mmCIF file of C-alpha atoms in Angstrom:
data_model
loop_
_atom_site.group_PDB
_atom_site.id
_atom_site.type_symbol
_atom_site.label_atom_id
_atom_site.label_comp_id
_atom_site.label_asym_id
_atom_site.label_seq_id
_atom_site.Cartn_x
_atom_site.Cartn_y
_atom_site.Cartn_z
ATOM 1 C CA MET A 29 -53.942 58.403 -25.307
ATOM 2 C CA LYS A 30 -51.295 57.052 -27.649
ATOM 3 C CA LYS A 31 -49.309 55.581 -24.785
ATOM 4 C CA TYR A 32 -52.226 53.240 -24.007
ATOM 5 C CA ILE A 33 -52.423 51.806 -27.534
ATOM 6 C CA PRO A 34 -49.721 49.144 -26.950
ATOM 7 C CA LEU A 35 -51.469 48.080 -23.750
ATOM 8 C CA PHE A 36 -54.808 47.791 -25.538
ATOM 9 C CA LEU A 37 -53.307 45.789 -28.396
ATOM 10 C CA SER A 38 -51.506 43.561 -25.947
ATOM 11 C CA PHE A 39 -54.789 42.886 -24.172
ATOM 12 C CA LEU A 40 -56.349 41.735 -27.434
ATOM 13 C CA LEU A 41 -53.353 39.568 -28.116
ATOM 14 C CA VAL A 42 -53.536 37.971 -24.690
ATOM 15 C CA LEU A 43 -57.130 37.005 -25.441
ATOM 16 C CA ALA A 44 -55.979 35.273 -28.585
ATOM 17 C CA SER A 45 -53.075 33.502 -26.925
ATOM 18 C CA SER A 46 -55.413 30.884 -25.493
ATOM 19 C CA CYS A 47 -55.314 29.237 -28.947
ATOM 20 C CA SER A 48 -52.020 27.536 -28.190
ATOM 21 C CA THR A 49 -49.510 26.810 -25.454
ATOM 22 C CA THR A 50 -45.816 26.530 -24.661
ATOM 23 C CA LYS A 51 -46.504 23.833 -22.058
ATOM 24 C CA PRO A 52 -44.341 21.227 -23.872
ATOM 25 C CA PHE A 53 -41.200 23.066 -22.758
ATOM 26 C CA THR A 54 -41.795 21.890 -19.183
ATOM 27 C CA ASP A 55 -43.830 18.753 -19.902
ATOM 28 C CA THR A 56 -41.644 16.218 -18.078
ATOM 29 C CA SER A 57 -44.018 13.394 -19.004
ATOM 30 C CA VAL A 58 -42.641 13.670 -22.551
ATOM 31 C CA ILE A 59 -39.151 15.038 -21.949
ATOM 32 C CA GLU A 60 -38.259 12.331 -19.440
ATOM 33 C CA SER A 61 -40.150 9.489 -21.140
ATOM 34 C CA ASP A 62 -38.516 6.420 -22.708
ATOM 35 C CA LEU A 63 -39.779 7.384 -26.145
ATOM 36 C CA SER A 64 -37.153 7.756 -28.863
ATOM 37 C CA LEU A 65 -36.453 11.186 -30.319
ATOM 38 C CA SER A 66 -38.324 10.232 -33.477
ATOM 39 C CA GLU A 67 -41.324 9.069 -31.455
ATOM 40 C CA LYS A 68 -41.374 12.313 -29.486
ATOM 41 C CA LEU A 69 -41.208 14.431 -32.625
ATOM 42 C CA GLU A 70 -44.005 12.414 -34.211
ATOM 43 C CA LEU A 71 -46.033 12.698 -31.001
ATOM 44 C CA TYR A 72 -45.960 16.473 -31.479
ATOM 45 C CA GLY A 73 -47.134 16.213 -35.080
ATOM 46 C CA GLY A 74 -43.888 15.883 -37.007
ATOM 47 C CA LYS A 75 -44.259 13.951 -40.265
ATOM 48 C CA LYS A 76 -41.229 11.788 -40.912
ATOM 49 C CA VAL A 77 -39.573 11.994 -44.298
ATOM 50 C CA THR A 78 -36.138 11.442 -45.839
ATOM 51 C CA VAL A 79 -34.146 14.223 -47.493
ATOM 52 C CA ASP A 80 -30.761 14.914 -49.037
ATOM 53 C CA ASP A 81 -28.369 17.578 -47.768
ATOM 54 C CA PRO A 82 -29.682 20.893 -49.142
ATOM 55 C CA ILE A 83 -28.063 23.738 -50.993
ATOM 56 C CA LEU A 84 -27.639 26.583 -48.499
ATOM 57 C CA TYR A 85 -28.422 30.226 -49.272
ATOM 58 C CA PHE A 86 -27.341 32.872 -46.783
ATOM 59 C CA ASP A 87 -27.435 35.791 -49.211
ATOM 60 C CA GLY A 88 -30.763 37.175 -50.421
ATOM 61 C CA SER A 89 -29.422 38.416 -53.744
ATOM 62 C CA GLU A 90 -27.920 35.028 -54.527
ATOM 63 C CA TRP A 91 -31.173 33.304 -53.572
ATOM 64 C CA LEU A 92 -33.131 35.701 -55.791
ATOM 65 C CA MET A 93 -30.932 34.919 -58.790
ATOM 66 C CA ASP A 94 -31.061 31.126 -58.344
ATOM 67 C CA MET A 95 -34.735 31.106 -57.429
ATOM 68 C CA THR A 96 -35.519 32.932 -60.664
ATOM 69 C CA GLU A 97 -33.543 30.291 -62.586
ATOM 70 C CA MET A 98 -35.423 27.480 -60.826
ATOM 71 C CA VAL A 99 -38.735 29.101 -61.735
ATOM 72 C CA GLU A 100 -37.575 29.463 -65.341
ATOM 73 C CA GLU A 101 -36.938 25.706 -65.520
ATOM 74 C CA ALA A 102 -40.385 24.729 -64.174
ATOM 75 C CA GLU A 103 -42.424 22.580 -66.553
ATOM 76 C CA ASP A 104 -45.624 21.675 -64.703
ATOM 77 C CA TYR A 105 -46.333 23.657 -61.526
ATOM 78 C CA ILE A 106 -44.915 26.088 -58.975
ATOM 79 C CA LEU A 107 -46.247 26.290 -55.413
ATOM 80 C CA LEU A 108 -44.997 29.301 -53.478
ATOM 81 C CA SER A 109 -45.831 30.571 -49.987
ATOM 82 C CA THR A 110 -44.367 33.586 -48.183
ATOM 83 C CA PHE A 111 -45.239 35.814 -45.239
ATOM 84 C CA LEU A 112 -44.354 39.216 -46.721
ATOM 85 C CA GLY A 113 -44.647 39.222 -50.481
ATOM 86 C CA SER A 114 -44.216 42.270 -52.721
ATOM 87 C CA SER A 115 -42.351 43.312 -55.821
ATOM 88 C CA CYS A 116 -39.752 46.032 -56.318
ATOM 89 C CA PRO A 117 -37.370 46.928 -59.165
ATOM 90 C CA ASN A 118 -34.848 44.225 -58.269
ATOM 91 C CA LEU A 119 -37.556 41.574 -57.848
ATOM 92 C CA GLU A 120 -39.305 42.323 -61.144
ATOM 93 C CA PRO A 121 -37.284 39.647 -63.048
ATOM 94 C CA LEU A 122 -38.584 37.002 -60.636
ATOM 95 C CA PHE A 123 -42.218 38.023 -61.001
ATOM 96 C CA ASP A 124 -41.849 38.523 -64.755
ATOM 97 C CA THR A 125 -40.551 34.955 -64.938
ATOM 98 C CA LEU A 126 -43.490 33.667 -62.892
ATOM 99 C CA ILE A 127 -45.869 35.464 -65.258
ATOM 100 C CA LYS A 128 -44.019 34.076 -68.284
ATOM 101 C CA LYS A 129 -44.297 30.512 -66.961
ATOM 102 C CA ALA A 130 -48.025 30.990 -66.318
ATOM 103 C CA GLU A 131 -48.451 32.177 -69.922
ATOM 104 C CA GLU A 132 -46.650 29.019 -71.070
ATOM 105 C CA GLY A 133 -49.166 26.857 -69.219
ATOM 106 C CA VAL A 134 -47.242 26.170 -66.020
ATOM 107 C CA ARG A 135 -49.604 26.310 -63.037
ATOM 108 C CA VAL A 136 -48.437 28.967 -60.592
ATOM 109 C CA TYR A 137 -49.973 29.265 -57.111
ATOM 110 C CA VAL A 138 -48.827 31.924 -54.641
ATOM 111 C CA ILE A 139 -49.877 32.427 -51.003
ATOM 112 C CA ILE A 140 -49.002 35.655 -49.172
ATOM 113 C CA ASP A 141 -50.102 36.959 -45.802
ATOM 114 C CA GLY A 142 -52.625 39.783 -45.640
ATOM 115 C CA THR A 143 -50.145 42.031 -43.822
ATOM 116 C CA SER A 144 -47.847 42.123 -46.856
ATOM 117 C CA SER A 145 -49.307 45.475 -47.888
ATOM 118 C CA LEU A 146 -48.481 46.795 -44.403
ATOM 119 C CA ASP A 147 -44.820 45.741 -44.525
ATOM 120 C CA MET A 148 -42.948 47.949 -42.046
ATOM 121 C CA THR A 149 -39.414 47.048 -43.142
ATOM 122 C CA GLU A 150 -37.372 49.104 -45.616
ATOM 123 C CA SER A 151 -39.418 47.336 -48.294
ATOM 124 C CA LYS A 152 -42.277 49.778 -47.689
ATOM 125 C CA PHE A 153 -40.469 52.524 -49.621
ATOM 126 C CA VAL A 154 -40.238 50.616 -52.905
ATOM 127 C CA MET A 155 -42.785 47.800 -52.856
ATOM 128 C CA THR A 156 -45.459 46.979 -55.411
ATOM 129 C CA ASN A 157 -48.545 45.103 -54.242
ATOM 130 C CA LEU A 158 -48.816 41.616 -55.773
ATOM 131 C CA ALA A 159 -52.543 41.907 -56.542
ATOM 132 C CA TYR A 160 -51.617 42.526 -60.193
ATOM 133 C CA LEU A 161 -50.496 38.885 -60.492
ATOM 134 C CA LYS A 162 -54.143 37.796 -60.600
ATOM 135 C CA GLU A 163 -54.507 39.514 -63.957
ATOM 136 C CA LYS A 164 -51.414 37.740 -65.292
ATOM 137 C CA GLY A 165 -52.584 34.153 -64.992
ATOM 138 C CA ILE A 166 -51.177 33.498 -61.518
ATOM 139 C CA LYS A 167 -53.423 32.128 -58.783
ATOM 140 C CA LEU A 168 -52.921 34.363 -55.744
ATOM 141 C CA LEU A 169 -54.306 33.685 -52.264
ATOM 142 C CA VAL A 170 -54.054 36.484 -49.689
ATOM 143 C CA TYR A 171 -54.354 35.000 -46.209
ATOM 144 C CA SER A 172 -56.707 36.956 -43.937
ATOM 145 C CA PRO A 173 -56.525 40.350 -45.685
ATOM 146 C CA ILE A 174 -56.893 43.301 -43.325
ATOM 147 C CA SER A 175 -60.454 44.658 -43.427
ATOM 148 C CA PHE A 176 -63.130 46.331 -41.308
ATOM 149 C CA THR A 177 -64.620 42.924 -40.488
ATOM 150 C CA HIS A 178 -61.624 42.349 -38.237
ATOM 151 C CA LEU A 179 -63.146 44.867 -35.843
ATOM 152 C CA ILE A 180 -65.713 42.184 -35.108
ATOM 153 C CA ASN A 181 -63.133 39.438 -34.707
ATOM 154 C CA PRO A 182 -59.738 41.030 -33.929
ATOM 155 C CA VAL A 183 -58.180 37.592 -33.486
ATOM 156 C CA GLN A 184 -58.073 37.411 -37.288
ATOM 157 C CA ILE A 185 -55.653 40.326 -37.259
ATOM 158 C CA ILE A 186 -53.394 38.608 -34.760
ATOM 159 C CA ILE A 187 -53.176 35.134 -36.282
ATOM 160 C CA ARG A 188 -50.892 35.389 -39.320
ATOM 161 C CA ASP A 189 -49.488 32.975 -41.916
ATOM 162 C CA HIS A 190 -45.738 33.197 -41.382
ATOM 163 C CA ARG A 191 -44.763 30.191 -43.549
ATOM 164 C CA LYS A 192 -42.167 30.311 -46.344
ATOM 165 C CA MET A 193 -41.784 27.422 -48.798
ATOM 166 C CA MET A 194 -41.634 26.516 -52.474
ATOM 167 C CA VAL A 195 -42.162 23.347 -54.530
ATOM 168 C CA ILE A 196 -41.323 23.060 -58.225
ATOM 169 C CA ASP A 197 -42.570 20.102 -60.291
ATOM 170 C CA GLY A 198 -42.537 17.748 -57.303
ATOM 171 C CA LYS A 199 -38.737 17.546 -57.365
ATOM 172 C CA LEU A 200 -37.329 20.722 -55.815
ATOM 173 C CA ALA A 201 -38.389 21.844 -52.343
ATOM 174 C CA ALA A 202 -37.303 25.069 -50.631
ATOM 175 C CA ILE A 203 -37.887 26.117 -47.046
ATOM 176 C CA GLY A 204 -36.407 28.810 -44.821
ATOM 177 C CA GLY A 205 -36.860 32.276 -43.362
ATOM 178 C CA MET A 206 -36.584 34.745 -46.268
ATOM 179 C CA ASN A 207 -39.612 36.703 -47.335
ATOM 180 C CA ILE A 208 -40.079 37.626 -50.981
ATOM 181 C CA ASN A 209 -39.637 41.363 -50.606
ATOM 182 C CA PHE A 210 -37.054 44.096 -51.016
ATOM 183 C CA ILE A 211 -35.292 43.810 -47.648
ATOM 184 C CA SER A 212 -34.976 40.010 -47.849
ATOM 185 C CA MET A 213 -34.000 39.577 -51.498
ATOM 186 C CA GLY A 214 -33.879 42.832 -53.441
ATOM 187 C CA ALA A 215 -31.700 45.185 -51.392
ATOM 188 C CA GLU A 216 -28.471 43.809 -52.897
ATOM 189 C CA ASP A 217 -25.625 44.174 -50.360
ATOM 190 C CA LYS A 218 -28.038 45.456 -47.690
ATOM 191 C CA THR A 219 -30.420 42.498 -47.557
ATOM 192 C CA GLN A 220 -31.235 41.089 -44.144
ATOM 193 C CA ARG A 221 -28.946 38.297 -43.004
ATOM 194 C CA ASP A 222 -31.170 35.270 -43.422
ATOM 195 C CA SER A 223 -31.285 31.786 -44.942
ATOM 196 C CA MET A 224 -33.084 29.494 -47.383
ATOM 197 C CA TYR A 225 -32.488 25.824 -48.168
ATOM 198 C CA VAL A 226 -33.198 23.902 -51.379
ATOM 199 C CA PHE A 227 -33.620 20.129 -51.313
ATOM 200 C CA SER A 228 -33.570 17.928 -54.434
ATOM 201 C CA SER A 229 -36.035 15.725 -52.647
ATOM 202 C CA PRO A 230 -39.145 14.164 -54.188
ATOM 203 C CA SER A 231 -40.050 12.882 -50.698
ATOM 204 C CA LEU A 232 -40.041 16.326 -49.078
ATOM 205 C CA SER A 233 -41.648 17.831 -52.171
ATOM 206 C CA SER A 234 -44.492 15.318 -51.929
ATOM 207 C CA LEU A 235 -45.094 16.198 -48.287
ATOM 208 C CA LEU A 236 -44.958 19.949 -48.971
ATOM 209 C CA ILE A 237 -47.439 19.529 -51.838
ATOM 210 C CA ASP A 238 -49.867 17.934 -49.384
ATOM 211 C CA GLU A 239 -49.366 20.752 -46.894
ATOM 212 C CA PHE A 240 -49.596 23.526 -49.497
ATOM 213 C CA VAL A 241 -52.839 22.138 -50.948
ATOM 214 C CA LYS A 242 -54.298 21.860 -47.456
ATOM 215 C CA ILE A 243 -53.383 25.476 -46.685
ATOM 216 C CA TRP A 244 -54.790 26.650 -50.020
ATOM 217 C CA ASN A 245 -58.075 24.774 -49.702
ATOM 218 C CA GLU A 246 -58.598 26.083 -46.169
ATOM 219 C CA GLY A 247 -58.449 29.669 -47.406
ATOM 220 C CA SER A 248 -59.704 29.689 -50.994
ATOM 221 C CA VAL A 249 -62.893 28.838 -52.874
ATOM 222 C CA ASP A 250 -60.647 27.894 -55.809
ATOM 223 C CA TYR A 251 -60.337 24.241 -54.767
ATOM 224 C CA LEU A 252 -57.147 22.375 -55.617
ATOM 225 C CA ASP A 253 -57.182 18.655 -56.428
ATOM 226 C CA ILE A 254 -54.109 17.178 -54.797
ATOM 227 C CA ASP A 255 -53.986 14.388 -57.377
ATOM 228 C CA SER A 256 -53.382 16.949 -60.116
ATOM 229 C CA PHE A 257 -49.860 17.566 -58.821
ATOM 230 C CA LYS A 258 -47.511 14.854 -60.022
ATOM 231 C CA LYS A 259 -45.226 13.305 -57.405
ATOM 232 C CA TYR A 260 -42.092 11.229 -57.804
ATOM 233 C CA PRO A 261 -40.451 8.356 -55.882
ATOM 234 C CA ALA A 262 -37.577 9.121 -53.516
ATOM 235 C CA THR A 263 -34.042 9.111 -54.943
ATOM 236 C CA GLU A 264 -30.831 9.127 -52.873
ATOM 237 C CA GLU A 265 -32.441 10.676 -49.817
ATOM 238 C CA PHE A 266 -30.413 9.548 -46.833
ATOM 239 C CA ASN A 267 -31.227 11.863 -43.898
ATOM 240 C CA ASP A 268 -34.176 11.385 -41.577
ATOM 241 C CA ALA A 269 -36.243 14.547 -41.225
ATOM 242 C CA TRP A 270 -39.520 15.628 -39.626
ATOM 243 C CA LEU A 271 -41.794 18.300 -41.096
ATOM 244 C CA PHE A 272 -43.937 20.446 -38.803
ATOM 245 C CA ASN A 273 -46.682 22.425 -40.548
ATOM 246 C CA ARG A 274 -48.543 24.158 -37.755
ATOM 247 C CA ASN A 275 -52.013 25.678 -38.066
ATOM 248 C CA VAL A 276 -52.891 27.677 -34.955
ATOM 249 C CA TYR A 277 -56.522 26.609 -35.041
ATOM 250 C CA SER A 278 -56.111 22.836 -35.517
ATOM 251 C CA GLY A 279 -53.740 22.173 -32.616
ATOM 252 C CA ASP A 280 -52.482 18.827 -33.954
ATOM 253 C CA VAL A 281 -48.927 20.063 -34.650
ATOM 254 C CA SER A 282 -46.776 21.695 -31.965
ATOM 255 C CA ILE A 283 -43.754 23.772 -32.928
ATOM 256 C CA ALA A 284 -43.214 24.260 -29.193
ATOM 257 C CA GLY A 285 -43.148 20.483 -28.743
ATOM 258 C CA MET A 286 -40.564 20.156 -31.498
ATOM 259 C CA PHE A 287 -38.212 22.719 -29.934
ATOM 260 C CA ALA A 288 -38.822 21.358 -26.430
ATOM 261 C CA THR A 289 -37.998 17.811 -27.529
ATOM 262 C CA LEU A 290 -34.690 18.755 -29.143
ATOM 263 C CA ILE A 291 -33.639 21.001 -26.260
ATOM 264 C CA GLY A 292 -34.600 18.278 -23.795
ATOM 265 C CA GLU A 293 -32.600 15.685 -25.739
ATOM 266 C CA ALA A 294 -29.481 17.870 -26.125
ATOM 267 C CA LYS A 295 -26.379 16.316 -24.608
ATOM 268 C CA GLU A 296 -23.498 18.515 -25.734
ATOM 269 C CA SER A 297 -24.482 21.738 -27.477
ATOM 270 C CA ILE A 298 -27.311 24.003 -28.580
ATOM 271 C CA PHE A 299 -26.652 26.678 -31.197
ATOM 272 C CA LEU A 300 -29.697 28.952 -31.409
ATOM 273 C CA CYS A 301 -30.486 31.901 -33.671
ATOM 274 C CA PRO A 302 -33.798 33.258 -32.343
ATOM 275 C CA TYR A 303 -34.730 36.396 -34.268
ATOM 276 C CA LEU A 304 -36.799 38.580 -31.884
ATOM 277 C CA PRO A 305 -36.184 36.412 -28.776
ATOM 278 C CA THR A 306 -39.305 37.229 -26.767
ATOM 279 C CA VAL A 307 -39.616 33.967 -24.849
ATOM 280 C CA ASP A 308 -41.867 33.024 -21.944
ATOM 281 C CA ASP A 309 -40.783 31.465 -18.639
ATOM 282 C CA LYS A 310 -41.232 27.889 -19.878
ATOM 283 C CA MET A 311 -39.052 28.429 -22.938
ATOM 284 C CA ALA A 312 -36.328 30.116 -20.882
ATOM 285 C CA GLU A 313 -36.499 27.338 -18.287
ATOM 286 C CA SER A 314 -35.901 24.668 -20.929
ATOM 287 C CA LEU A 315 -32.680 26.389 -22.020
ATOM 288 C CA ARG A 316 -31.543 26.894 -18.423
ATOM 289 C CA ASN A 317 -32.214 23.226 -17.667
ATOM 290 C CA ALA A 318 -30.049 22.271 -20.628
ATOM 291 C CA LYS A 319 -27.317 24.607 -19.399
ATOM 292 C CA GLU A 320 -27.477 23.052 -15.935
ATOM 293 C CA ARG A 321 -27.141 19.580 -17.487
ATOM 294 C CA GLY A 322 -23.782 20.661 -18.869
ATOM 295 C CA VAL A 323 -24.973 21.509 -22.385
ATOM 296 C CA ASP A 324 -23.125 24.384 -24.062
ATOM 297 C CA VAL A 325 -25.944 26.807 -24.949
ATOM 298 C CA GLU A 326 -25.077 29.575 -27.431
ATOM 299 C CA ILE A 327 -27.516 32.231 -28.629
ATOM 300 C CA TRP A 328 -26.634 34.382 -31.663
ATOM 301 C CA CYS A 329 -28.925 37.339 -32.219
ATOM 302 C CA SER A 330 -29.019 40.960 -33.313
ATOM 303 C CA GLN A 331 -31.212 43.598 -31.751
ATOM 304 C CA ASP A 332 -33.619 45.651 -33.797
ATOM 305 C CA SER A 333 -32.535 49.273 -34.147
ATOM 306 C CA ARG A 334 -35.983 50.614 -35.106
ATOM 307 C CA GLY A 335 -37.834 52.742 -32.526
ATOM 308 C CA TYR A 336 -40.274 50.687 -30.475
ATOM 309 C CA ALA A 337 -38.631 47.483 -31.761
ATOM 310 C CA LYS A 338 -35.326 48.505 -30.201
ATOM 311 C CA ALA A 339 -37.096 49.254 -26.931
ATOM 312 C CA GLY A 340 -38.792 45.869 -27.032
ATOM 313 C CA SER A 341 -35.760 43.839 -28.061
ATOM 314 C CA SER A 342 -33.523 45.504 -25.458
ATOM 315 C CA TRP A 343 -35.947 44.399 -22.776
ATOM 316 C CA ALA A 344 -36.292 40.909 -24.260
ATOM 317 C CA VAL A 345 -32.564 40.276 -24.590
ATOM 318 C CA ALA A 346 -31.873 41.299 -20.996
ATOM 319 C CA GLU A 347 -34.554 38.888 -19.778
ATOM 320 C CA LEU A 348 -33.246 36.104 -22.020
ATOM 321 C CA VAL A 349 -29.637 36.457 -20.853
ATOM 322 C CA LYS A 350 -30.679 36.582 -17.212
ATOM 323 C CA ASP A 351 -33.185 33.735 -17.320
ATOM 324 C CA THR A 352 -31.276 31.202 -19.447
ATOM 325 C CA GLY A 353 -27.636 31.622 -18.434
ATOM 326 C CA ALA A 354 -26.742 31.026 -22.088
ATOM 327 C CA THR A 355 -23.756 32.606 -23.824
ATOM 328 C CA PHE A 356 -25.331 35.427 -25.829
ATOM 329 C CA HIS A 357 -23.523 36.630 -28.962
ATOM 330 C CA GLU A 358 -24.579 40.154 -29.947
ATOM 331 C CA VAL A 359 -24.308 40.509 -33.741
ATOM 332 C CA THR A 360 -25.893 43.905 -34.381
ATOM 333 C CA TYR A 361 -22.707 45.778 -35.332
ATOM 334 C CA ASP A 362 -19.505 44.973 -37.205
ATOM 335 C CA GLU A 363 -15.984 45.247 -35.747
ATOM 336 C CA ASN A 364 -15.969 48.981 -36.585
ATOM 337 C CA GLY A 365 -19.207 49.672 -34.773
ATOM 338 C CA GLU A 366 -21.209 50.056 -37.981
ATOM 339 C CA LEU A 367 -24.809 48.842 -37.946
ATOM 340 C CA LEU A 368 -25.238 45.599 -39.884
ATOM 341 C CA PRO A 369 -28.402 44.451 -41.693
ATOM 342 C CA MET A 370 -30.870 42.671 -39.429
ATOM 343 C CA TYR A 371 -29.857 39.132 -38.457
ATOM 344 C CA HIS A 372 -33.203 37.564 -39.375
ATOM 345 C CA MET A 373 -31.901 34.021 -38.930
ATOM 346 C CA LYS A 374 -34.203 31.230 -37.716
ATOM 347 C CA MET A 375 -32.117 28.182 -36.874
ATOM 348 C CA MET A 376 -31.203 25.753 -34.142
ATOM 349 C CA VAL A 377 -28.449 23.130 -34.245
ATOM 350 C CA VAL A 378 -28.371 20.503 -31.489
ATOM 351 C CA ASP A 379 -25.330 18.337 -30.738
ATOM 352 C CA ASP A 380 -23.903 19.259 -34.160
ATOM 353 C CA ARG A 381 -26.363 16.775 -35.638
ATOM 354 C CA TYR A 382 -29.980 17.981 -35.622
ATOM 355 C CA VAL A 383 -30.814 21.142 -37.588
ATOM 356 C CA VAL A 384 -34.062 23.112 -37.269
ATOM 357 C CA ILE A 385 -34.863 25.376 -40.217
ATOM 358 C CA GLY A 386 -37.983 27.056 -41.553
ATOM 359 C CA SER A 387 -40.173 30.030 -40.767
ATOM 360 C CA SER A 388 -40.481 29.658 -37.002
ATOM 361 C CA ASN A 389 -38.716 32.054 -34.676
ATOM 362 C CA PHE A 390 -37.775 30.847 -31.218
ATOM 363 C CA ASN A 391 -40.248 33.147 -29.511
ATOM 364 C CA TYR A 392 -43.679 33.146 -27.946
ATOM 365 C CA ARG A 393 -45.503 34.387 -31.014
ATOM 366 C CA SER A 394 -44.203 31.657 -33.324
ATOM 367 C CA MET A 395 -45.077 29.005 -30.745
ATOM 368 C CA THR A 396 -48.633 30.227 -30.238
ATOM 369 C CA LEU A 397 -49.946 32.907 -32.612
ATOM 370 C CA SER A 398 -48.627 32.188 -36.112
ATOM 371 C CA HIS A 399 -49.050 29.491 -38.719
ATOM 372 C CA GLU A 400 -45.497 28.168 -39.094
ATOM 373 C CA ILE A 401 -43.586 25.528 -41.009
ATOM 374 C CA ALA A 402 -40.327 23.994 -39.808
ATOM 375 C CA LEU A 403 -38.118 21.064 -40.714
ATOM 376 C CA VAL A 404 -35.850 19.061 -38.408
ATOM 377 C CA VAL A 405 -33.013 17.319 -40.279
ATOM 378 C CA ASP A 406 -30.748 14.647 -38.790
ATOM 379 C CA SER A 407 -27.466 15.274 -40.634
ATOM 380 C CA PRO A 408 -24.068 16.024 -39.054
ATOM 381 C CA SER A 409 -22.738 17.246 -42.407
ATOM 382 C CA PHE A 410 -25.638 19.669 -42.898
ATOM 383 C CA ALA A 411 -25.395 20.742 -39.253
ATOM 384 C CA ARG A 412 -21.723 21.638 -39.666
ATOM 385 C CA LYS A 413 -22.310 23.633 -42.856
ATOM 386 C CA ALA A 414 -25.365 25.452 -41.493
ATOM 387 C CA LYS A 415 -23.672 26.381 -38.234
ATOM 388 C CA GLU A 416 -20.529 27.616 -39.962
ATOM 389 C CA ALA A 417 -22.547 29.633 -42.485
ATOM 390 C CA ALA A 418 -24.714 31.184 -39.755
ATOM 391 C CA LYS A 419 -21.629 32.249 -37.804
ATOM 392 C CA GLU A 420 -19.976 33.649 -40.910
ATOM 393 C CA SER A 421 -23.131 35.593 -41.735
ATOM 394 C CA ALA A 422 -23.263 36.905 -38.168
ATOM 395 C CA GLY A 423 -19.814 38.466 -38.468
ATOM 396 C CA GLN A 424 -17.898 39.517 -35.387
ATOM 397 C CA GLY A 425 -20.182 38.494 -32.546
ATOM 398 C CA VAL A 426 -19.634 40.148 -29.166
ATOM 399 C CA VAL A 427 -20.492 38.184 -26.033
ATOM 400 C CA LEU A 428 -23.054 40.189 -24.070
ATOM 401 C CA THR A 429 -22.844 39.893 -20.294
ATOM 402 C CA GLU A 430 -25.863 39.984 -18.020
ATOM 403 C CA GLU A 431 -24.703 43.335 -16.643
ATOM 404 C CA GLU A 432 -24.364 44.853 -20.118
ATOM 405 C CA ALA A 433 -27.760 43.510 -21.170
ATOM 406 C CA GLU A 434 -29.386 44.954 -18.068
ATOM 407 C CA LYS A 435 -27.715 48.320 -18.707
ATOM 408 C CA ALA A 436 -29.107 48.394 -22.261
ATOM 409 C CA LYS A 437 -32.525 47.453 -20.939
ATOM 410 C CA LYS A 438 -32.508 50.396 -18.532
ATOM 411 C CA GLU A 439 -31.240 52.776 -21.211
ATOM 412 C CA TYR A 440 -33.430 51.732 -24.148
ATOM 413 C CA GLY A 441 -35.993 49.219 -22.908
ATOM 414 C CA ASN A 442 -39.696 49.815 -22.619
ATOM 415 C CA TYR A 443 -42.064 47.272 -21.113
ATOM 416 C CA PHE A 444 -45.044 48.125 -23.321
ATOM 417 C CA ALA A 445 -42.862 47.895 -26.440
ATOM 418 C CA TYR A 446 -41.686 44.535 -25.130
ATOM 419 C CA LEU A 447 -45.280 43.364 -24.697
ATOM 420 C CA PHE A 448 -46.148 44.466 -28.208
ATOM 421 C CA SER A 449 -43.149 42.569 -29.598
ATOM 422 C CA TYR A 450 -43.938 39.574 -27.391
ATOM 423 C CA PHE A 451 -47.405 39.110 -28.820
ATOM 424 C CA GLY A 452 -47.254 41.051 -32.057
ATOM 425 C CA GLY A 453 -43.853 40.062 -33.449
#
């Protein structure tokens, strides 16, 4: 009976997948139109803003230390959203600081996804549930907590809030892919390889305040008045950027459209880090089309080594290499063959100019079944730094041939595990 569970779950997930679409990847009416890049991004729901070049964090322990300092310096409010949120011994200073600021009168609002308590990473061995924060003066919103009512509407189990962002006092804005849990920030030299970005940008902060309040008010009876959060005028913000805050149910923002636009506009290069690269035919076709136009398409990715996840990722990688023709850099092991921490990176750099950062993976689930937030930044200087840092974090990447990928698929791959990863993430 157990062998049919993945099939049953996949069936439920297929039912839910009608919420969204990856059609933009092959929508030639947009890709081949005379609209400017900015117009295309705005057509798909991107909100234009100006930002500075951010501070880059590619080490979870370093981000934890500096994030705690930023929280300590807050004077008015802290808005914080994460997918997997939990405490552990190494994260206690961060949460103690949040509690301290709340006691001092700073307004602290935290959003975590309801699957946080079901975290299946290494965090599960040491994590403390964040429910205790409610008793410490912190406003905590748990998005769609797992309950028996989901048996009536299983779609609520499938649709998750995958966003990660922070705003402090309307001046500092952070966005990226790190969760606030042990494996992302508290595992010291064994944290996942991932990234966060901090902008000293009142403009981006203002936009993220709007989005955070909207998310909060959609899920909580504790209504937030957006006018209660002070905003500031822009200062020395010189890069154009477009923010995509995607709610699965509203349909007015398309992460797929954002990726499709940038891939369709690429003229020289695409550098893609697609954690869990379970893509559909349309997504693969967009990358192959770019390759056939003469664009240098590089994919940097590690494969999951955990049980069913390894079976699913082995299948997915083989399909990706075959269907896209891209140069695939395998970054699972170091030069001595030792297993490295998971490369949890979520990034795309196009033409060494446009950088995509945020919570969204380049996979089917992020395009269709998760609430995601992503930022496109037009900055050659940021693009260079981000690309170099991502490669350095990846370590010694090994180019994986189609033959080698197919061999791994036959040895480790499992189609049902692939389906579960495809829809379930």
